[in-house]
mmCIF file of C-alpha atoms and ligand atoms in Angstrom:
data_model
loop_
_atom_site.group_PDB
_atom_site.id
_atom_site.type_symbol
_atom_site.label_atom_id
_atom_site.label_comp_id
_atom_site.label_asym_id
_atom_site.label_seq_id
_atom_site.Cartn_x
_atom_site.Cartn_y
_atom_site.Cartn_z
ATOM 1 C CA MET G 1 198.433 236.261 8.450
ATOM 2 C CA VAL G 2 195.506 234.102 9.604
ATOM 3 C CA PHE G 3 194.025 234.627 13.019
ATOM 4 C CA LEU G 4 191.275 232.748 14.759
ATOM 5 C CA LEU G 5 188.904 233.153 17.639
ATOM 6 C CA GLY G 6 188.981 230.059 19.871
ATOM 7 C CA ILE G 7 186.252 229.033 22.334
ATOM 8 C CA GLU G 8 186.518 226.407 25.098
ATOM 9 C CA SER G 9 183.668 225.258 27.371
ATOM 10 C CA SER G 10 183.936 221.469 27.702
ATOM 11 C CA CYS G 11 184.436 221.232 31.454
ATOM 12 C CA ASP G 12 184.707 223.919 34.119
ATOM 13 C CA GLU G 13 186.713 226.672 32.431
ATOM 14 C CA THR G 14 184.999 229.163 30.135
ATOM 15 C CA ALA G 15 187.620 230.534 27.779
ATOM 16 C CA ALA G 16 188.096 232.670 24.668
ATOM 17 C CA ALA G 17 191.326 233.522 22.839
ATOM 18 C CA LEU G 18 192.627 235.138 19.659
ATOM 19 C CA VAL G 19 195.658 233.406 18.147
ATOM 20 C CA ASP G 20 197.499 234.076 14.876
ATOM 21 C CA GLY G 21 199.421 231.867 12.485
ATOM 22 C CA ASN G 22 202.721 233.144 13.934
ATOM 23 C CA ARG G 23 201.886 231.486 17.270
ATOM 24 C CA ARG G 24 201.044 234.805 18.887
ATOM 25 C CA ILE G 25 198.260 234.812 21.459
ATOM 26 C CA LEU G 26 196.810 238.273 20.789
ATOM 27 C CA ALA G 27 194.433 238.087 23.737
ATOM 28 C CA GLN G 28 192.976 235.427 25.987
ATOM 29 C CA ALA G 29 190.599 235.216 28.931
ATOM 30 C CA ILE G 30 189.660 232.303 31.186
ATOM 31 C CA ALA G 31 186.879 232.293 33.762
ATOM 32 C CA SER G 32 187.340 229.429 36.205
ATOM 33 C CA GLN G 33 184.320 227.911 37.951
ATOM 34 C CA ASP G 34 186.301 226.485 40.881
ATOM 35 C CA ALA G 35 184.314 228.477 43.436
ATOM 36 C CA GLU G 36 180.961 227.211 42.100
ATOM 37 C CA HIS G 37 181.988 223.540 42.122
ATOM 38 C CA ALA G 38 184.170 223.493 45.252
ATOM 39 C CA PRO G 39 181.275 222.834 47.684
ATOM 40 C CA TYR G 40 180.493 219.606 45.765
ATOM 41 C CA GLY G 41 184.095 218.333 45.488
ATOM 42 C CA GLY G 42 183.802 218.000 41.709
ATOM 43 C CA VAL G 43 182.255 219.520 38.598
ATOM 44 C CA VAL G 44 178.426 219.622 38.590
ATOM 45 C CA PRO G 45 177.410 219.539 34.889
ATOM 46 C CA GLU G 46 174.249 221.680 35.264
ATOM 47 C CA ILE G 47 176.067 224.381 37.204
ATOM 48 C CA ALA G 48 178.888 224.309 34.627
ATOM 49 C CA ALA G 49 176.540 224.723 31.642
ATOM 50 C CA ARG G 50 174.772 227.660 33.269
ATOM 51 C CA ALA G 51 178.038 229.375 34.176
ATOM 52 C CA HIS G 52 179.361 228.966 30.611
ATOM 53 C CA ALA G 53 176.144 230.498 29.233
ATOM 54 C CA GLU G 54 176.466 233.517 31.538
ATOM 55 C CA ARG G 55 180.170 234.150 30.939
ATOM 56 C CA LEU G 56 181.102 233.219 27.397
ATOM 57 C CA VAL G 57 179.836 236.197 25.395
ATOM 58 C CA PRO G 58 181.374 238.826 27.724
ATOM 59 C CA LEU G 59 184.697 236.924 27.533
ATOM 60 C CA ILE G 60 184.618 236.947 23.724
ATOM 61 C CA GLU G 61 183.835 240.679 23.757
ATOM 62 C CA ARG G 62 186.723 241.234 26.141
ATOM 63 C CA VAL G 63 189.369 239.438 24.042
ATOM 64 C CA LEU G 64 188.236 241.180 20.848
ATOM 65 C CA ALA G 65 188.413 244.577 22.571
ATOM 66 C CA GLU G 66 191.830 243.789 24.083
ATOM 67 C CA ALA G 67 193.254 242.864 20.685
ATOM 68 C CA GLY G 68 191.499 245.793 18.966
ATOM 69 C CA LYS G 69 189.816 243.392 16.534
ATOM 70 C CA SER G 70 186.293 242.711 15.372
ATOM 71 C CA LEU G 71 184.768 239.329 14.614
ATOM 72 C CA ALA G 72 184.770 240.110 10.910
ATOM 73 C CA ASP G 73 188.598 240.316 11.053
ATOM 74 C CA CYS G 74 188.795 236.647 12.127
ATOM 75 C CA ASP G 75 189.503 234.026 9.465
ATOM 76 C CA ALA G 76 187.391 231.479 11.342
ATOM 77 C CA VAL G 77 185.900 230.683 14.725
ATOM 78 C CA ALA G 78 187.104 227.450 16.347
ATOM 79 C CA ALA G 79 185.118 225.951 19.215
ATOM 80 C CA THR G 80 185.415 222.756 21.237
ATOM 81 C CA ALA G 81 182.699 220.400 19.918
ATOM 82 C CA GLY G 82 183.544 217.516 22.288
ATOM 83 C CA PRO G 83 184.399 215.362 24.109
ATOM 84 C CA GLY G 84 183.195 216.815 27.392
ATOM 85 C CA LEU G 85 180.183 217.665 29.508
ATOM 86 C CA ILE G 86 177.554 218.016 26.836
ATOM 87 C CA GLY G 87 175.695 221.047 28.249
ATOM 88 C CA GLY G 88 178.865 223.117 28.349
ATOM 89 C CA VAL G 89 180.072 221.926 24.941
ATOM 90 C CA MET G 90 176.704 222.932 23.451
ATOM 91 C CA VAL G 91 176.931 226.434 24.911
ATOM 92 C CA GLY G 92 180.331 227.005 23.264
ATOM 93 C CA LEU G 93 179.491 225.353 19.961
ATOM 94 C CA VAL G 94 176.111 227.076 19.543
ATOM 95 C CA THR G 95 177.711 230.433 20.334
ATOM 96 C CA ALA G 96 180.417 229.752 17.725
ATOM 97 C CA LYS G 97 177.808 228.753 15.150
ATOM 98 C CA ALA G 98 175.831 231.954 15.762
ATOM 99 C CA LEU G 99 178.985 234.095 15.413
ATOM 100 C CA ALA G 100 180.076 232.238 12.261
ATOM 101 C CA MET G 101 176.652 232.657 10.697
ATOM 102 C CA ALA G 102 176.256 236.315 11.651
ATOM 103 C CA THR G 103 179.730 237.281 10.384
ATOM 104 C CA ASP G 104 179.918 234.831 7.497
ATOM 105 C CA ILE G 105 183.212 233.253 8.616
ATOM 106 C CA PRO G 106 183.930 229.491 8.700
ATOM 107 C CA LEU G 107 183.209 227.366 11.771
ATOM 108 C CA LEU G 108 185.782 224.836 12.979
ATOM 109 C CA ALA G 109 184.398 222.186 15.347
ATOM 110 C CA ILE G 110 187.474 221.142 17.303
ATOM 111 C CA ASN G 111 188.090 217.960 19.269
ATOM 112 C CA HIS G 112 189.170 219.136 22.740
ATOM 113 C CA LEU G 113 191.773 216.349 22.836
ATOM 114 C CA GLU G 114 193.256 217.613 19.579
ATOM 115 C CA GLY G 115 193.546 221.012 21.270
ATOM 116 C CA HIS G 116 195.637 219.421 24.041
ATOM 117 C CA ALA G 117 197.541 217.223 21.563
ATOM 118 C CA LEU G 118 198.683 220.135 19.372
ATOM 119 C CA SER G 119 199.147 222.669 22.208
ATOM 120 C CA PRO G 120 202.888 221.867 22.566
ATOM 121 C CA ARG G 121 203.412 223.098 18.989
ATOM 122 C CA LEU G 122 201.845 226.450 19.825
ATOM 123 C CA ALA G 123 204.669 227.046 22.305
ATOM 124 C CA ASP G 124 207.449 225.141 20.536
ATOM 125 C CA PRO G 125 207.903 225.885 16.791
ATOM 126 C CA SER G 126 210.663 223.280 16.519
ATOM 127 C CA LEU G 127 208.405 220.375 17.531
ATOM 128 C CA ALA G 128 207.817 218.338 14.359
ATOM 129 C CA PHE G 129 205.499 215.406 13.577
ATOM 130 C CA PRO G 130 205.409 212.555 14.404
ATOM 131 C CA TYR G 131 205.821 212.842 18.189
ATOM 132 C CA ALA G 132 204.957 210.583 21.097
ATOM 133 C CA LEU G 133 202.332 212.197 23.297
ATOM 134 C CA LEU G 134 201.263 211.401 26.831
ATOM 135 C CA LEU G 135 197.873 213.124 27.134
ATOM 136 C CA VAL G 136 196.897 213.316 30.785
ATOM 137 C CA SER G 137 193.879 215.307 31.948
ATOM 138 C CA GLY G 138 190.872 215.050 34.221
ATOM 139 C CA GLY G 139 188.989 212.891 31.752
ATOM 140 C CA HIS G 140 191.715 211.191 29.707
ATOM 141 C CA CYS G 141 194.932 209.256 30.065
ATOM 142 C CA GLN G 142 196.336 208.165 26.718
ATOM 143 C CA ILE G 143 199.585 207.610 24.873
ATOM 144 C CA LEU G 144 199.369 208.572 21.213
ATOM 145 C CA ARG G 145 201.591 209.014 18.217
ATOM 146 C CA VAL G 146 200.721 212.381 16.692
ATOM 147 C CA ASP G 147 201.321 212.195 12.947
ATOM 148 C CA GLY G 148 199.628 215.498 12.079
ATOM 149 C CA PRO G 149 196.347 217.372 12.526
ATOM 150 C CA GLY G 150 193.553 214.773 12.403
ATOM 151 C CA GLN G 151 196.089 211.917 12.395
ATOM 152 C CA TYR G 152 196.476 210.054 15.655
ATOM 153 C CA ARG G 153 197.317 206.515 16.636
ATOM 154 C CA ARG G 154 196.507 205.469 20.183
ATOM 155 C CA PHE G 155 198.863 203.050 21.937
ATOM 156 C CA ALA G 156 197.415 203.116 25.450
ATOM 157 C CA THR G 157 194.421 204.410 27.369
ATOM 158 C CA THR G 158 192.997 203.862 30.841
ATOM 159 C CA ILE G 159 190.738 200.948 31.677
ATOM 160 C CA ASP G 160 189.204 202.847 34.613
ATOM 161 C CA ASP G 161 190.129 206.282 35.993
ATOM 162 C CA ALA G 162 192.028 209.049 34.213
ATOM 163 C CA LEU G 163 195.201 210.274 35.917
ATOM 164 C CA GLY G 164 193.746 213.699 36.754
ATOM 165 C CA GLU G 165 190.734 211.948 38.246
ATOM 166 C CA ALA G 166 193.083 209.909 40.466
ATOM 167 C CA PHE G 167 194.748 213.147 41.630
ATOM 168 C CA ASP G 168 191.345 214.721 42.290
ATOM 169 C CA LYS G 169 190.122 211.675 44.253
ATOM 170 C CA THR G 170 193.322 211.543 46.282
ATOM 171 C CA ALA G 171 192.815 215.216 47.107
ATOM 172 C CA LYS G 172 189.265 214.513 48.212
ATOM 173 C CA ILE G 173 190.385 211.582 50.408
ATOM 174 C CA LEU G 174 193.013 213.839 52.002
ATOM 175 C CA GLY G 175 190.495 216.662 52.459
ATOM 176 C CA LEU G 176 192.401 219.040 50.177
ATOM 177 C CA GLY G 177 189.377 220.341 48.289
ATOM 178 C CA TYR G 178 188.811 220.914 44.599
ATOM 179 C CA PRO G 179 190.583 221.136 42.153
ATOM 180 C CA GLY G 180 192.815 218.475 43.571
ATOM 181 C CA GLY G 181 195.845 218.060 41.301
ATOM 182 C CA PRO G 182 197.761 221.203 42.257
ATOM 183 C CA ALA G 183 196.903 220.690 45.962
ATOM 184 C CA VAL G 184 198.260 217.104 45.953
ATOM 185 C CA GLU G 185 201.412 218.285 44.188
ATOM 186 C CA ARG G 186 202.012 221.027 46.776
ATOM 187 C CA LEU G 187 201.456 218.665 49.718
ATOM 188 C CA ALA G 188 203.648 215.971 48.133
ATOM 189 C CA LEU G 189 206.605 218.373 48.298
ATOM 190 C CA LEU G 190 206.469 218.086 52.104
ATOM 191 C CA GLY G 191 206.199 214.291 52.262
ATOM 192 C CA ASN G 192 208.278 211.143 51.834
ATOM 193 C CA PRO G 193 207.449 209.303 48.575
ATOM 194 C CA LYS G 194 208.638 205.997 50.085
ATOM 195 C CA ALA G 195 206.701 206.244 53.344
ATOM 196 C CA VAL G 196 203.443 204.581 52.285
ATOM 197 C CA PRO G 197 203.478 201.251 50.402
ATOM 198 C CA LEU G 198 201.102 201.756 47.462
ATOM 199 C CA PRO G 199 200.520 199.521 44.418
ATOM 200 C CA ARG G 200 201.690 200.296 40.872
ATOM 201 C CA PRO G 201 198.688 198.806 39.046
ATOM 202 C CA LEU G 202 199.637 196.635 36.039
ATOM 203 C CA VAL G 203 203.323 197.606 36.150
ATOM 204 C CA GLY G 204 205.422 194.646 35.028
ATOM 205 C CA SER G 205 202.351 192.769 33.728
ATOM 206 C CA GLY G 206 203.069 193.468 30.057
ATOM 207 C CA GLU G 207 199.680 195.234 29.874
ATOM 208 C CA VAL G 208 199.914 198.385 27.734
ATOM 209 C CA HIS G 209 196.957 200.244 29.258
ATOM 210 C CA PHE G 210 196.680 202.277 32.450
ATOM 211 C CA SER G 211 194.654 201.544 35.567
ATOM 212 C CA PHE G 212 194.368 203.834 38.588
ATOM 213 C CA ALA G 213 191.293 202.510 40.434
ATOM 214 C CA GLY G 214 193.339 200.145 42.646
ATOM 215 C CA LEU G 215 195.782 202.920 43.509
ATOM 216 C CA LYS G 216 192.925 205.175 44.545
ATOM 217 C CA SER G 217 191.450 202.459 46.813
ATOM 218 C CA ALA G 218 194.877 201.913 48.376
ATOM 219 C CA VAL G 219 195.138 205.648 49.070
ATOM 220 C CA LEU G 220 191.754 205.484 50.796
ATOM 221 C CA ARG G 221 192.845 202.509 52.925
ATOM 222 C CA ALA G 222 196.105 204.245 53.847
ATOM 223 C CA ARG G 223 194.170 207.319 54.938
ATOM 224 C CA GLU G 224 191.622 205.319 56.936
ATOM 225 C CA SER G 225 194.348 203.317 58.680
ATOM 226 C CA GLY G 226 195.357 206.499 60.498
ATOM 227 C CA LEU G 227 198.982 205.322 60.290
ATOM 228 C CA HIS G 228 200.296 207.871 57.819
ATOM 229 C CA ARG G 229 200.767 211.614 57.550
ATOM 230 C CA PRO G 230 198.738 213.207 54.707
ATOM 231 C CA GLU G 231 201.904 214.640 53.144
ATOM 232 C CA ASP G 232 203.455 211.139 53.020
ATOM 233 C CA ILE G 233 200.301 209.736 51.387
ATOM 234 C CA ALA G 234 200.346 212.564 48.806
ATOM 235 C CA ALA G 235 204.042 212.057 48.022
ATOM 236 C CA SER G 236 203.712 208.245 47.859
ATOM 237 C CA PHE G 237 200.635 208.496 45.628
ATOM 238 C CA GLN G 238 202.388 210.885 43.248
ATOM 239 C CA GLN G 239 205.431 208.587 43.094
ATOM 240 C CA ALA G 240 203.225 205.542 42.362
ATOM 241 C CA ALA G 241 201.492 207.502 39.586
ATOM 242 C CA ILE G 242 204.860 208.524 38.124
ATOM 243 C CA ASP G 243 206.110 204.903 38.198
ATOM 244 C CA CYS G 244 202.971 203.807 36.290
ATOM 245 C CA ILE G 245 203.379 206.581 33.715
ATOM 246 C CA LEU G 246 207.067 205.822 33.123
ATOM 247 C CA ASP G 247 206.428 202.082 32.734
ATOM 248 C CA ARG G 248 203.593 202.569 30.211
ATOM 249 C CA THR G 249 205.393 205.291 28.272
ATOM 250 C CA ARG G 250 208.482 203.077 27.984
ATOM 251 C CA ILE G 251 206.360 200.240 26.558
ATOM 252 C CA ALA G 252 204.577 202.569 24.111
ATOM 253 C CA LEU G 253 207.835 204.158 22.922
ATOM 254 C CA GLY G 254 209.091 200.671 22.130
ATOM 255 C CA SER G 255 206.226 199.959 19.752
ATOM 256 C CA MET G 256 205.428 203.245 17.998
ATOM 257 C CA GLY G 257 208.349 203.510 15.563
ATOM 258 C CA GLU G 258 210.498 206.573 15.097
ATOM 259 C CA VAL G 259 209.315 209.805 16.702
ATOM 260 C CA THR G 260 210.887 213.258 16.970
ATOM 261 C CA ALA G 261 210.185 213.885 20.665
ATOM 262 C CA LEU G 262 208.427 212.804 23.834
ATOM 263 C CA VAL G 263 205.693 215.284 24.674
ATOM 264 C CA VAL G 264 203.288 215.642 27.599
ATOM 265 C CA ALA G 265 200.081 217.701 27.476
ATOM 266 C CA GLY G 266 196.763 218.087 29.325
ATOM 267 C CA GLY G 267 196.007 219.406 32.811
ATOM 268 C CA VAL G 268 198.213 216.900 34.662
ATOM 269 C CA ALA G 269 201.171 218.018 32.520
ATOM 270 C CA ALA G 270 201.226 221.059 34.819
ATOM 271 C CA ASN G 271 202.732 218.753 37.489
ATOM 272 C CA ALA G 272 206.443 219.556 37.830
ATOM 273 C CA ALA G 273 207.419 216.138 39.259
ATOM 274 C CA ILE G 274 205.748 214.347 36.353
ATOM 275 C CA ARG G 275 207.411 216.661 33.832
ATOM 276 C CA ALA G 276 210.823 216.068 35.413
ATOM 277 C CA ALA G 277 210.381 212.268 35.392
ATOM 278 C CA LEU G 278 209.341 212.280 31.737
ATOM 279 C CA GLU G 279 212.211 214.551 30.808
ATOM 280 C CA GLN G 280 214.621 211.952 32.243
ATOM 281 C CA LEU G 281 212.865 209.138 30.397
ATOM 282 C CA ALA G 282 213.119 211.109 27.139
ATOM 283 C CA ALA G 283 216.856 211.615 27.699
ATOM 284 C CA LYS G 284 217.308 207.850 28.187
ATOM 285 C CA HIS G 285 215.639 207.309 24.819
ATOM 286 C CA ASP G 286 217.743 210.081 23.217
ATOM 287 C CA LEU G 287 214.617 212.096 22.537
ATOM 288 C CA PRO G 288 214.006 215.796 23.067
ATOM 289 C CA PHE G 289 211.296 216.472 25.661
ATOM 290 C CA SER G 290 208.577 219.052 25.171
ATOM 291 C CA ALA G 291 205.741 220.266 27.373
ATOM 292 C CA PRO G 292 203.592 223.363 26.950
ATOM 293 C CA PRO G 293 203.968 226.170 29.491
ATOM 294 C CA MET G 294 201.755 225.643 32.555
ATOM 295 C CA ALA G 295 199.018 228.018 31.355
ATOM 296 C CA LEU G 296 198.607 226.001 28.149
ATOM 297 C CA CYS G 297 198.405 222.646 29.999
ATOM 298 C CA THR G 298 195.064 223.105 31.708
ATOM 299 C CA ASP G 299 191.966 223.862 29.659
ATOM 300 C CA ASN G 300 192.234 227.062 27.632
ATOM 301 C CA ALA G 301 190.950 228.519 24.374
ATOM 302 C CA ALA G 302 194.326 229.356 22.799
ATOM 303 C CA MET G 303 194.925 225.635 22.193
ATOM 304 C CA ILE G 304 191.512 225.374 20.490
ATOM 305 C CA ALA G 305 192.260 228.326 18.196
ATOM 306 C CA TRP G 306 195.707 226.840 17.493
ATOM 307 C CA ALA G 307 194.231 223.425 16.587
ATOM 308 C CA GLY G 308 191.989 225.300 14.127
ATOM 309 C CA ILE G 309 195.017 227.067 12.623
ATOM 310 C CA GLU G 310 196.862 223.744 12.267
ATOM 311 C CA ARG G 311 193.840 222.119 10.593
ATOM 312 C CA LEU G 312 193.407 225.005 8.147
ATOM 313 C CA ALA G 313 197.128 224.935 7.340
ATOM 314 C CA VAL G 314 196.951 221.317 6.096
ATOM 315 C CA GLY G 315 193.772 221.987 4.117
ATOM 316 C CA LEU G 316 191.231 220.272 6.377
ATOM 317 C CA ALA G 317 187.737 221.576 5.667
ATOM 318 C CA ALA G 318 185.618 223.823 7.869
ATOM 319 C CA ASP G 319 182.563 222.246 9.521
ATOM 320 C CA PRO G 320 178.906 222.652 8.551
ATOM 321 C CA LEU G 321 176.751 224.826 10.801
ATOM 322 C CA ASP G 322 174.551 221.833 11.653
ATOM 323 C CA CYS G 323 177.424 219.760 13.116
ATOM 324 C CA SER G 324 176.730 218.197 16.510
ATOM 325 C CA ALA G 325 178.267 218.489 19.943
ATOM 326 C CA ARG G 326 179.800 215.122 20.891
ATOM 327 C CA PRO G 327 180.069 213.863 24.482
ATOM 328 C CA ARG G 328 182.492 211.132 23.292
ATOM 329 C CA TRP G 329 184.939 211.639 20.456
ATOM 330 C CA PRO G 330 188.093 209.508 20.250
ATOM 331 C CA LEU G 331 191.155 210.962 18.518
ATOM 332 C CA ASP G 332 191.931 207.566 17.015
ATOM 333 C CA PRO G 333 188.600 206.128 15.819
ATOM 334 C CA ASP G 334 190.311 202.834 14.902
ATOM 335 C CA ALA G 335 191.619 202.166 18.405
ATOM 336 C CA GLU G 336 190.106 199.051 19.979
ATOM 337 C CA LEU G 337 187.737 199.563 22.896
ATOM 338 C CA VAL G 338 189.152 198.539 26.253
ATOM 339 C CA ARG G 339 187.406 197.155 29.328
ATOM 340 C CA GLY G 340 186.668 200.520 30.926
ATOM 341 C CA ALA G 341 184.892 201.793 27.812
ATOM 342 C CA GLY G 342 181.802 199.654 28.406
ATOM 343 C CA VAL G 343 183.408 196.474 27.085
ATOM 344 C CA LYS G 344 182.820 193.356 29.202
ATOM 345 C CA ALA G 345 185.931 191.346 29.984
HETATM 346 O O1 KG4 K 401 193.031 219.388 30.882
HETATM 347 P P1 KG4 K 401 192.267 219.795 32.096
HETATM 348 O O2 KG4 K 401 192.328 221.224 32.528
HETATM 349 O O3 KG4 K 401 190.759 219.425 31.963
HETATM 350 C C1 KG4 K 401 190.314 218.265 31.331
HETATM 351 O O4 KG4 K 401 190.206 218.281 30.078
HETATM 352 O O5 KG4 K 401 190.120 217.283 32.080
HETATM 353 O O6 KG4 K 401 192.781 218.839 33.266
HETATM 354 C C2 KG4 K 401 192.286 218.988 34.571
HETATM 355 C C3 KG4 K 401 192.930 217.937 35.441
HETATM 356 C C4 KG4 K 401 192.323 217.857 36.830
HETATM 357 O O7 KG4 K 401 192.092 216.504 37.158
HETATM 358 C C5 KG4 K 401 193.416 218.474 37.704
HETATM 359 O O8 KG4 K 401 193.412 217.977 39.033
HETATM 360 C C6 KG4 K 401 194.659 218.054 36.961
HETATM 361 O O9 KG4 K 401 194.329 218.207 35.596
HETATM 362 N N1 KG4 K 401 195.812 218.888 37.319
HETATM 363 C C7 KG4 K 401 196.908 218.418 37.958
HETATM 364 C C8 KG4 K 401 197.743 219.537 38.175
HETATM 365 N N2 KG4 K 401 197.124 220.650 37.656
HETATM 366 C C9 KG4 K 401 195.940 220.223 37.137
HETATM 367 N N3 KG4 K 401 197.239 217.183 38.353
HETATM 368 C C10 KG4 K 401 198.431 217.021 38.972
HETATM 369 N N4 KG4 K 401 199.268 218.040 39.249
HETATM 370 C C11 KG4 K 401 198.976 219.312 38.864
HETATM 371 N N5 KG4 K 401 199.814 220.322 39.128
HETATM 372 ZN ZN1 ZN K 402 191.245 219.290 28.872
#
C-alpha cells in the first residue's frame, strides 16, 4: 500500500498530511494564518512566507508522530509547486526537496489546482473520469473537464476577479473581516436575496467566461447608498454569484461532451448555497453531483498527497530535485489566454 507525505503552503494555510492509496488520511495538520493577516484585510505575502517557514517542519513532525511513521516509510513526498504566492510555495517545495534528498524518496511537484481538481476523488471512490469540474477558490474560477491526472481541458475562466475574491471583497465592503467567504455566507442566511438589485455580469451574453468585477462595484455602490441592510446585500450578492455560476456551468456542460458527474471543488465549494444550487443543476442534466467534504474544499495537504498518489498510479514520473516553484501554472496549457490574463482586448 503506497502512502505519501503531502505539503501545502501556496497561500495562507500551512499544511501537512499523510494519505494512503486506500484513501485513508492517516494524519493531517493545518495551521491557519487568519490572525496574522486579519489586520490587513487580506493575505500579505511576506508575512505568509515567514509563517510557513516557522510552522511547516513542526507540522510535518506532528503528522509523522501521530501516524507512527517515519519519513523513510513514505513512498514519496508531494508538495505544492505552484501556482500561488511564490515565497510560500518556495518554503514548501524546498522543504520537500530537502526531505526527499535526505531520505532518498521521490519528490512530486504538484500543481495546487490539480490538488483541488482531484480532491473529490479522495472522498468519493465512485467518481470516475471524465467529470465536469467547477473549480472555485480565492485565486481561480474555472470550469474544466477532468480526463485524468495531468489531463485537463478548460472551458471557462474569469476575465477579472475569482469568485472567492469577490466573496472576500464583499466581506470587506460589509466590514465582516477576513476571511470573507464564510462570513458572507453566514450573513446571507439572515437576508433577502431579492432585496438589492445587483447585476449578473455577462449572463445571457453568450460569453463563456466569468466576470465578477462589475458585481463587486455594484455591491460597493449598494453599501454606500445607505439604502440596504448588510444582510440583504450579502444575500443578494450570493444569489447573483450563484446565478452567474449556474449560467456558465450550463453553457460549459453543453459543449464538453459526455461526463460522469458535475463536481465542485476549491475553497468556495464550502458554500452550502452554492453546493445546493449546483446539485439541482446536476439533477436537471441527469448527472450525479459530487463535492468534497468541507475540510477538503479549502486549502489542505491531504489533497496534495492524493494528487501525488493519483499521478503515481497512472505512471507519471517523479520530479527532479532542481524543479522550480511556479507562481503561474495553468492546468490546461493549451487554453487560450483571456482578457484578464494580461491580454489586451
Ligand atoms: O481554495 P482556498 O482555500 O484557497 C485558494 O486556493 O484560493 O479558497 C479560499 C477562498 C477564499 O476566497 C474564501 O473566502 C473562500 O474560498 N471561501 C468561501 C467559503 N469558504 C471559503 N466562499 C464562500 N463561501 C464559503 N463558505
Ligand atoms: Zn486553493
